[in-house]
Amino acid sequence: MQMTDGAAAARTLAGLMVADNPRPEFADAFRPFAPLIGSWDLDVAWYDDSGAITRQTKGEWHFAWALDGRAVADVWITPSRAARATDGDGEWGLSVRIYDPELQAFRSTWMGPKAAFVMPFIARATADTITLESQIANTRWEFTGITATGFHWRNEDLDAEGNVILRQTFVATRQP
C-alpha cells in the first residue's frame, strides 16, 4: 500500500474547495452571506428546557466561498482549538450552502462528524436575518445582527405546541 503525502493532499483539497469570490451569476443570491466570509471568535452558550444556561465555552467559526464560487462553506469549532485544553473535546461542524434558483432559497447541509450527524436545511435571507429550517427535525438556526464586526446565531427547537426552545447561542466577533 502506497502512503500519500497528507499535507500535499490537504493543500490540493483546500485549493479545490475554497474560492476567492462567488461566481458572478450567484453574486446577488449569495449577498446575505458576504459579511460572514472570514474568521470569527465565538462566545458559545447551551441552554436547558427552562432557558437557563447549562454550559459556556469559547468557539471559532470560519466561512469561505467554495466549490468554484458556487457555494458558501463554513467550519465551526467548539470549544475553540485554544480552549480544548481546559474545556475538553468538542465538535467540528461543516456546512455547505448552495443556491437553488427554483426554490429561491439555499439548500444547506450541516455535518457533525463526532456524532455522525447530518442535518439538511432550507435557508432564506431577509434584509437582516438568515433563517435555516431543518428538513428532518423541528430545528431552526438564525443569524441576526450581522455586521462587519459581529453577529448572533441561535439554535432553536420547536416543540409539538409550536413553542420555541432555545438550545444554543453564538455571539461572534470577527478575528483581527
Tab-separated table of C-alpha atoms in Angstrom:
chain	number	residue	atom	x	y	z
A	1	MET	CA	0.000	0.000	0.000
A	2	GLN	CA	1.404	3.361	-1.022
A	3	MET	CA	1.410	6.127	1.573
A	4	THR	CA	0.297	9.537	0.379
A	5	ASP	CA	1.624	12.886	1.494
A	6	GLY	CA	-1.224	14.083	3.720
A	7	ALA	CA	-0.037	17.686	3.723
A	8	ALA	CA	0.104	17.803	-0.069
A	9	ALA	CA	-3.337	16.211	-0.335
A	10	ALA	CA	-4.724	18.759	2.146
A	11	ARG	CA	-3.266	21.671	0.163
A	12	THR	CA	-4.759	20.275	-3.046
A	13	LEU	CA	-8.191	19.789	-1.456
A	14	ALA	CA	-8.115	23.248	0.143
A	15	GLY	CA	-7.229	24.795	-3.202
A	16	LEU	CA	-10.097	22.991	-4.886
A	17	MET	CA	-12.593	23.631	-2.088
A	18	VAL	CA	-12.075	27.350	-1.445
A	19	ALA	CA	-12.846	30.086	-3.993
A	20	ASP	CA	-11.872	33.762	-3.995
A	21	ASN	CA	-15.397	35.029	-4.728
A	22	PRO	CA	-18.856	33.818	-5.619
A	23	ARG	CA	-19.372	33.214	-9.321
A	24	PRO	CA	-20.906	36.293	-10.998
A	25	GLU	CA	-24.203	34.505	-11.648
A	26	PHE	CA	-24.529	33.797	-7.888
A	27	ALA	CA	-23.235	37.131	-6.537
A	28	ASP	CA	-26.695	38.600	-5.860
A	29	ALA	CA	-28.080	35.394	-4.355
A	30	PHE	CA	-25.096	34.992	-2.020
A	31	ARG	CA	-25.024	38.656	-0.947
A	32	PRO	CA	-26.554	37.880	2.523
A	33	PHE	CA	-23.607	35.580	3.273
A	34	ALA	CA	-20.890	38.018	2.092
A	35	PRO	CA	-20.473	39.720	5.508
A	36	LEU	CA	-19.867	36.317	7.117
A	37	ILE	CA	-16.846	35.459	4.964
A	38	GLY	CA	-13.801	35.311	7.226
A	39	SER	CA	-12.946	34.022	10.689
A	40	TRP	CA	-14.814	34.645	13.928
A	41	ASP	CA	-14.287	34.130	17.661
A	42	LEU	CA	-17.363	32.840	19.472
A	43	ASP	CA	-18.877	33.023	22.923
A	44	VAL	CA	-20.959	29.833	22.998
A	45	ALA	CA	-23.771	29.002	25.417
A	46	TRP	CA	-26.065	25.963	25.737
A	47	TYR	CA	-29.489	26.143	27.409
A	48	ASP	CA	-31.817	23.705	29.173
A	49	ASP	CA	-35.572	23.472	28.584
A	50	SER	CA	-36.220	26.273	31.087
A	51	GLY	CA	-33.870	28.665	29.270
A	52	ALA	CA	-31.097	28.505	31.874
A	53	ILE	CA	-27.507	28.380	30.643
A	54	THR	CA	-26.016	24.962	31.299
A	55	ARG	CA	-22.587	25.378	29.712
A	56	GLN	CA	-20.419	28.098	28.204
A	57	THR	CA	-17.182	27.999	26.223
A	58	LYS	CA	-15.213	29.765	23.518
A	59	GLY	CA	-15.516	28.702	19.891
A	60	GLU	CA	-14.449	29.678	16.403
A	61	TRP	CA	-16.202	29.829	13.036
A	62	HIS	CA	-14.630	30.129	9.597
A	63	PHE	CA	-16.591	30.990	6.398
A	64	ALA	CA	-15.398	30.957	2.771
A	65	TRP	CA	-16.688	30.950	-0.765
A	66	ALA	CA	-16.385	27.378	-2.015
A	67	LEU	CA	-16.710	24.957	-4.911
A	68	ASP	CA	-15.704	27.317	-7.724
A	69	GLY	CA	-17.797	30.115	-6.176
A	70	ARG	CA	-20.988	28.062	-6.349
A	71	ALA	CA	-21.298	27.596	-2.585
A	72	VAL	CA	-20.591	29.024	0.850
A	73	ALA	CA	-18.873	26.658	3.259
A	74	ASP	CA	-18.083	27.031	6.925
A	75	VAL	CA	-16.449	25.130	9.736
A	76	TRP	CA	-17.351	25.836	13.332
A	77	ILE	CA	-15.332	24.506	16.208
A	78	THR	CA	-16.469	24.334	19.801
A	79	PRO	CA	-14.704	24.525	22.111
A	80	SER	CA	-12.152	26.545	20.165
A	81	ARG	CA	-8.806	24.926	19.500
A	82	ALA	CA	-7.282	27.198	22.161
A	83	ALA	CA	-9.929	26.229	24.768
A	84	ARG	CA	-9.711	22.452	24.253
A	85	ALA	CA	-7.032	22.057	26.908
A	86	THR	CA	-9.474	23.247	29.585
A	87	ASP	CA	-12.923	22.630	28.030
A	88	GLY	CA	-12.323	19.166	26.537
A	89	ASP	CA	-13.042	17.680	23.150
A	90	GLY	CA	-15.995	19.107	21.287
A	91	GLU	CA	-17.275	19.200	17.741
A	92	TRP	CA	-16.053	20.443	14.390
A	93	GLY	CA	-19.099	21.066	12.207
A	94	LEU	CA	-19.108	21.621	8.445
A	95	SER	CA	-21.865	23.350	6.470
A	96	VAL	CA	-22.132	23.718	2.716
A	97	ARG	CA	-24.786	26.011	1.230
A	98	ILE	CA	-25.804	26.157	-2.419
A	99	TYR	CA	-28.391	28.406	-4.020
A	100	ASP	CA	-31.429	26.720	-5.588
A	101	PRO	CA	-32.982	29.129	-8.118
A	102	GLU	CA	-36.199	27.084	-8.290
A	103	LEU	CA	-36.752	27.460	-4.540
A	104	GLN	CA	-35.254	30.952	-4.459
A	105	ALA	CA	-33.560	29.711	-1.305
A	106	PHE	CA	-30.435	27.909	-0.196
A	107	ARG	CA	-30.014	24.217	0.354
A	108	SER	CA	-27.699	23.823	3.324
A	109	THR	CA	-26.299	20.689	4.896
A	110	TRP	CA	-24.576	20.599	8.264
A	111	MET	CA	-22.399	17.639	9.185
A	112	GLY	CA	-21.192	16.898	12.708
A	113	PRO	CA	-18.631	14.092	12.484
A	114	LYS	CA	-18.331	13.470	16.239
A	115	ALA	CA	-21.878	12.053	16.408
A	116	ALA	CA	-22.031	11.192	12.672
A	117	PHE	CA	-24.970	13.596	12.376
A	118	VAL	CA	-26.153	15.167	9.142
A	119	MET	CA	-28.900	17.784	9.040
A	120	PRO	CA	-30.272	19.330	5.837
A	121	PHE	CA	-31.792	22.813	5.947
A	122	ILE	CA	-33.559	25.257	3.664
A	123	ALA	CA	-32.192	28.771	4.237
A	124	ARG	CA	-33.812	32.072	3.377
A	125	ALA	CA	-32.489	35.570	3.903
A	126	THR	CA	-34.193	38.863	4.657
A	127	ALA	CA	-32.538	42.266	4.947
A	128	ASP	CA	-31.146	41.494	8.422
A	129	THR	CA	-31.620	37.776	9.132
A	130	ILE	CA	-30.662	34.423	7.639
A	131	THR	CA	-33.008	31.644	8.787
A	132	LEU	CA	-32.291	27.962	8.268
A	133	GLU	CA	-35.099	25.477	8.893
A	134	SER	CA	-34.339	21.793	9.232
A	135	GLN	CA	-35.946	19.390	6.822
A	136	ILE	CA	-35.762	16.461	9.271
A	137	ALA	CA	-36.272	17.992	12.725
A	138	ASN	CA	-38.173	20.854	14.306
A	139	THR	CA	-34.974	22.889	14.406
A	140	ARG	CA	-34.316	26.449	13.289
A	141	TRP	CA	-30.989	28.262	13.122
A	142	GLU	CA	-30.873	32.045	12.752
A	143	PHE	CA	-28.149	34.558	12.035
A	144	THR	CA	-29.103	38.055	13.242
A	145	GLY	CA	-27.395	41.380	13.824
A	146	ILE	CA	-24.885	40.708	11.043
A	147	THR	CA	-22.305	43.490	10.729
A	148	ALA	CA	-18.706	43.707	9.534
A	149	THR	CA	-17.516	43.031	13.097
A	150	GLY	CA	-20.050	40.640	14.597
A	151	PHE	CA	-23.270	38.658	14.509
A	152	HIS	CA	-25.515	36.482	16.675
A	153	TRP	CA	-26.577	32.914	15.939
A	154	ARG	CA	-29.360	30.911	17.608
A	155	ASN	CA	-30.201	27.210	17.574
A	156	GLU	CA	-33.873	26.700	18.458
A	157	ASP	CA	-36.197	23.716	18.605
A	158	LEU	CA	-39.961	23.914	18.195
A	159	ASP	CA	-41.992	21.635	20.456
A	160	ALA	CA	-45.250	19.922	19.493
A	161	GLU	CA	-47.248	23.004	20.545
A	162	GLY	CA	-45.076	25.329	18.442
A	163	ASN	CA	-43.202	26.823	21.403
A	164	VAL	CA	-39.628	27.914	20.733
A	165	ILE	CA	-36.994	26.267	22.934
A	166	LEU	CA	-33.593	27.966	22.832
A	167	ARG	CA	-30.800	25.365	22.721
A	168	GLN	CA	-27.622	27.232	21.873
A	169	THR	CA	-26.306	30.711	21.058
A	170	PHE	CA	-23.120	32.031	19.495
A	171	VAL	CA	-22.015	35.645	19.836
A	172	ALA	CA	-19.445	36.152	17.090
A	173	THR	CA	-16.664	38.735	16.902
A	174	ARG	CA	-14.531	38.982	13.769
A	175	GLN	CA	-10.947	37.839	14.276
A	176	PRO	CA	-8.289	40.513	13.586
